[in-house]
Each structure stands twice: as structure tokens, then as C-alpha cells.
Coordinates of C-alpha atoms in Angstrom, one line a residue:
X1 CA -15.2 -8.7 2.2
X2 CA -14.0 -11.9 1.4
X3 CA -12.4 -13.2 -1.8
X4 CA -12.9 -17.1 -2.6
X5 CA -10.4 -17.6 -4.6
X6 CA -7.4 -16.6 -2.5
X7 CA -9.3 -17.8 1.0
X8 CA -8.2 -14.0 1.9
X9 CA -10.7 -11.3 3.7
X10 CA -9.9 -7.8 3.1
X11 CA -11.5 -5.2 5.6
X12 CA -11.1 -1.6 6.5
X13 CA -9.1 -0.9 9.8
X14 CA -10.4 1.5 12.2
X15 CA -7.6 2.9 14.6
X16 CA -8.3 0.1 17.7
X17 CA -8.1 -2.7 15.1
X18 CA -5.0 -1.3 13.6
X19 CA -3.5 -0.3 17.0
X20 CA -4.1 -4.3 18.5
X21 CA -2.4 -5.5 14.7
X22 CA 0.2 -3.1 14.9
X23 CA 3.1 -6.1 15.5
X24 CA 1.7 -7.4 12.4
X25 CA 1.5 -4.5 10.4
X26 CA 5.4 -4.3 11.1
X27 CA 6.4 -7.5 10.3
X28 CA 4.7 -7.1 6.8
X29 CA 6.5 -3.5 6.4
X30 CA 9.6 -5.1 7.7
X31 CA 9.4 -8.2 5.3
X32 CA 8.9 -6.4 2.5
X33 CA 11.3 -3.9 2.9
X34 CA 14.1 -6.7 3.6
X35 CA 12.6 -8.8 0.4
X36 CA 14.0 -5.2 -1.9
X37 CA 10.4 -3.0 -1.4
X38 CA 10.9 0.4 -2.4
X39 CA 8.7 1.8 0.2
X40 CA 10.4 4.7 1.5
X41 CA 12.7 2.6 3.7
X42 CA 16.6 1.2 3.3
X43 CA 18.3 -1.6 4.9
X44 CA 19.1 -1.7 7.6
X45 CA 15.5 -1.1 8.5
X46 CA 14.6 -3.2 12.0
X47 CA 11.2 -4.6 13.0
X48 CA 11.3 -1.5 15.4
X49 CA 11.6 0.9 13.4
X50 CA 8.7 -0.5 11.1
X51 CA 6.4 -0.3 14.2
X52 CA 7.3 3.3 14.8
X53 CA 6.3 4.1 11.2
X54 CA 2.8 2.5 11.6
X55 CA 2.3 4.1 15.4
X56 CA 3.2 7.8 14.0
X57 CA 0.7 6.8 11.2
X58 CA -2.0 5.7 12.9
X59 CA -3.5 8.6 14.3
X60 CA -4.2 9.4 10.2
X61 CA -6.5 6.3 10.3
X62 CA -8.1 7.8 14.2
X63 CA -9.1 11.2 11.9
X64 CA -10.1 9.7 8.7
X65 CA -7.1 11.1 6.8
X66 CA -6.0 7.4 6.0
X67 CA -8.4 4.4 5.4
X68 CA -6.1 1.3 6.4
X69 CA -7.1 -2.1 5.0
X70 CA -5.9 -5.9 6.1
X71 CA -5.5 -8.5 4.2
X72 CA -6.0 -11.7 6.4
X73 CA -5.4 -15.3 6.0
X74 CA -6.3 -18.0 8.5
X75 CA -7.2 -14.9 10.9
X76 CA -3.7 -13.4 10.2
X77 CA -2.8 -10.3 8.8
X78 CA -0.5 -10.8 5.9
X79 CA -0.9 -7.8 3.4
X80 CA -2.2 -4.3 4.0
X81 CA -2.9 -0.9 1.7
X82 CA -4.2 2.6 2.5
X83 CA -6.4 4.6 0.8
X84 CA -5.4 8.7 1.4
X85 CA -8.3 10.9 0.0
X86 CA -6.6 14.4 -1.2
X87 CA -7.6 16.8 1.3
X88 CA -7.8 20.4 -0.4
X89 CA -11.2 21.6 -2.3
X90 CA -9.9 21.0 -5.6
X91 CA -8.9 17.5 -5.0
X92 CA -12.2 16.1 -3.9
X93 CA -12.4 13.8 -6.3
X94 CA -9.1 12.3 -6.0
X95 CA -7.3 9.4 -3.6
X96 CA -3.9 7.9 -3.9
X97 CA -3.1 4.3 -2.9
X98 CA 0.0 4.2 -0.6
X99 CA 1.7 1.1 1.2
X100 CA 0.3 -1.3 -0.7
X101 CA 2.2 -4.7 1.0
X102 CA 2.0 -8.3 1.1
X103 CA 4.2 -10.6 3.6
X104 CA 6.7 -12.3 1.0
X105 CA 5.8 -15.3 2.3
X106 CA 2.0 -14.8 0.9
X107 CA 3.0 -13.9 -2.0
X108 CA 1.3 -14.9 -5.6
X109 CA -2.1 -15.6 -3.9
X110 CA -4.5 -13.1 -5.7
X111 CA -3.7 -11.0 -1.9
X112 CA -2.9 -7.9 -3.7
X113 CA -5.2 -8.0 -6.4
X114 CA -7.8 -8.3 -3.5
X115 CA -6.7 -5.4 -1.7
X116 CA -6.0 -3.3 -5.0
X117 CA -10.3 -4.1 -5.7
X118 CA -11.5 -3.2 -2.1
X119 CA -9.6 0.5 -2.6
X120 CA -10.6 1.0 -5.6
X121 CA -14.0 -0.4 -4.4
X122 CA -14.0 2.0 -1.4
X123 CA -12.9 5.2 -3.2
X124 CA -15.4 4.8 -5.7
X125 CA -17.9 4.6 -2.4
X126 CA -16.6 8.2 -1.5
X127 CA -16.9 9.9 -5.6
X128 CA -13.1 9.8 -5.6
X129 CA -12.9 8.6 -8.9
X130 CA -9.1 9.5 -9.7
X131 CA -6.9 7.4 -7.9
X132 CA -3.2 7.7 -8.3
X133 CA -0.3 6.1 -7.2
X134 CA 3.5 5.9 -7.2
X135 CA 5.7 2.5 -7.6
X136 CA 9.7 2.1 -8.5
X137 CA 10.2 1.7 -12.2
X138 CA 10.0 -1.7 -13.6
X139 CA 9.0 -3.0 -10.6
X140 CA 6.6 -6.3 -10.5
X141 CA 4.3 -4.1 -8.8
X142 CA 3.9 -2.2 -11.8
X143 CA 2.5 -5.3 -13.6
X144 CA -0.1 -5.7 -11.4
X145 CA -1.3 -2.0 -10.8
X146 CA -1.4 -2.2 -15.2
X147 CA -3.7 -4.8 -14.7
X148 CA -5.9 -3.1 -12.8
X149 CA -6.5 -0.6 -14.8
X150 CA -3.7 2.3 -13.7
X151 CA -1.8 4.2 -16.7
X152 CA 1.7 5.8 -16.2
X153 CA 1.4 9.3 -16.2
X154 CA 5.3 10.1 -15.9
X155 CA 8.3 8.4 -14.6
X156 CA 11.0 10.9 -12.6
X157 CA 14.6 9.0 -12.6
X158 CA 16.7 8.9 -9.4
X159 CA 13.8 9.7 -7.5
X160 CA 14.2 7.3 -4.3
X161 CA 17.6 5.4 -2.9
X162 CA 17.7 1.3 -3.2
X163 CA 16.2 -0.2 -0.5
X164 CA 19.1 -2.5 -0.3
X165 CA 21.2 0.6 0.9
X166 CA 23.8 2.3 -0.6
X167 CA 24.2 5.2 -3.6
X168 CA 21.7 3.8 -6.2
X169 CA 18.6 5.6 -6.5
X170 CA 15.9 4.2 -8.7
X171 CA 13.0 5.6 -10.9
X172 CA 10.3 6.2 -9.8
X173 CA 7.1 5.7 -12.6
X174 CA 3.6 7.8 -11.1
X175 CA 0.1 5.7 -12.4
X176 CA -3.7 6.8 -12.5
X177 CA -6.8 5.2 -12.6
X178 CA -9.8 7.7 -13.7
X179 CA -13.5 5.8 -13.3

């Protein structure tokens, strides 16, 4: 899928994609974490480390458990989100949006938006119409996820430390999308 007006083409990674992009996939988690992303990292946080996160994750993505989407520009991979459908019977209809990243550098480009719509597009694809997610209070990320349609459900404070390090620990506000 490709979006015109950011020149960006989102697609769904299976596992050998994601395995060959998995430098890039670090250097956006890296990036991002280093720019102040409350992602469930802290500084110091090294390029290594962001590659072990995405090779312990991949084998989600080999079993279906995770759908991992690019965002590319000019053939690079710049942005990324996963879609995690709920696994137990009652949760059929549900999916939650997790590591939802764009390189700081690609920033303000529509990039998010664009993967935002192919999730949503794809979860709609499987009948998970409830889609939920979880972003730090205040954060510009909750700007855009409002725009897309996701309503705060609840906000739990002190829920995550900084990711600049240290004894701060920030809110954390929980959103839905129903439809």
C-alpha cells in the first residue's frame, strides 16, 4: 500500500522480511527511544540492545501472534507498528496496536498516520473491530491516535519510568477505537 501524499509504502512484514530489515528495525527503536519515546526502554538503551528486542520478537511475527508493518521511504525502512490480535476466545474481536515508531528524522511526513490506517485497515480485515492501545500521557502521540479515531479509556499515573533515565515515572493514558 502506498500513500501519495507522504511518497511512503506501508506493508505487512512476514518473518524473512523482518529478519533481513532487522538492523533497521533497531535503528528506528533506537532513534526513538534516544529522541524521549516511552516505549518500554530507558537511556542508556544501545543499538544492540534494540536489535535483541526485535530478534526475541520476531518469532511472534513467524506464528502470527504479531503482524509487523514497515513504513518505507526511498526503499528504506523508516517507521514501523504491530498489530497483536488478543488471543483468548473472549477477545476475538479485539487487537491492540503496539510499537508504533517513526525514525525522528522522518518525522511530520503523514508516516504515522499511514501506518496508524493500514492497522486499523488490517484488523478490520480479521473482524477485530476493537482496537486498543497505550501511549504516555500528554504525549504528541496522543494527538495523533485522537485523530484517528481512539478515545481514552483511563489514564494510570506513574505507570512507566522516563525514558531519559532516572526516578520519574510518567502516566500512562490507555485509548480504544470500536468500528
Amino acid at each position: 500500500m502506498s500513500d501519495v501524499t507522504t511518497g511512503v509504502e506501508i506493508r505487512a512484514l512476514g518473518l524473512a522480511e523482518a529478519q533481513s530489515h532487522l538492523a533497521d528495525l533497531a535503528e528506528v527503536l533506537q532513534a526513538c527511544v534516544a529522541d524521549g519515546a516511552s516505549v518500554g526502554f530507558v537511556m542508556p538503551f544501545s543499538l544492540a540492545e534494540a536489535e535483541g528486542f526485535w530478534r526475541d520478537l520476531l518469532p511472534e511475527v513467524g506464528i502470527g501472534g504479531r503482524l509487523l508493518f514497515g513504513a518505507f521511504l526511498e526503499g528504506r525502512l523508516v517507521g514501523t507498528g504491530s498489530l497483536v490480535p488478543a488471543g483468548m476466545p473472549n477477545q476475538t474481536h479485539r487487537a491492540e496496536v503496539s510499537k508504533m515508531l517513526v525514525h525522528p528524522a522522518f518525522r511530520r511526513r503523514g508516516i504515522a498516520r499511514a501506518l496508524m490506517q493500514a492497522l486499523l485497515e488490517r484488523s478490520k480485515q480479521m473482524g477485530r473491530d476493537l482496537v486498543t492501545l497505550d501511549t504516555r500521557s500528554g504525549d504528541a502521540a496522543q494527538h495523533l491516535y485522537s485523530s484517528c479515531g481512539f478515545l481514552p479509556a483511563g489514564e494510570i499515573p506513574e505507570y512507566a519510568l522516563a525514558p531519559e533515565g532516572g526516578a520519574r515515572r510518567d502516566a500512562t493514558l490507555f485509548m480504544y477505537r470500536l468500528g
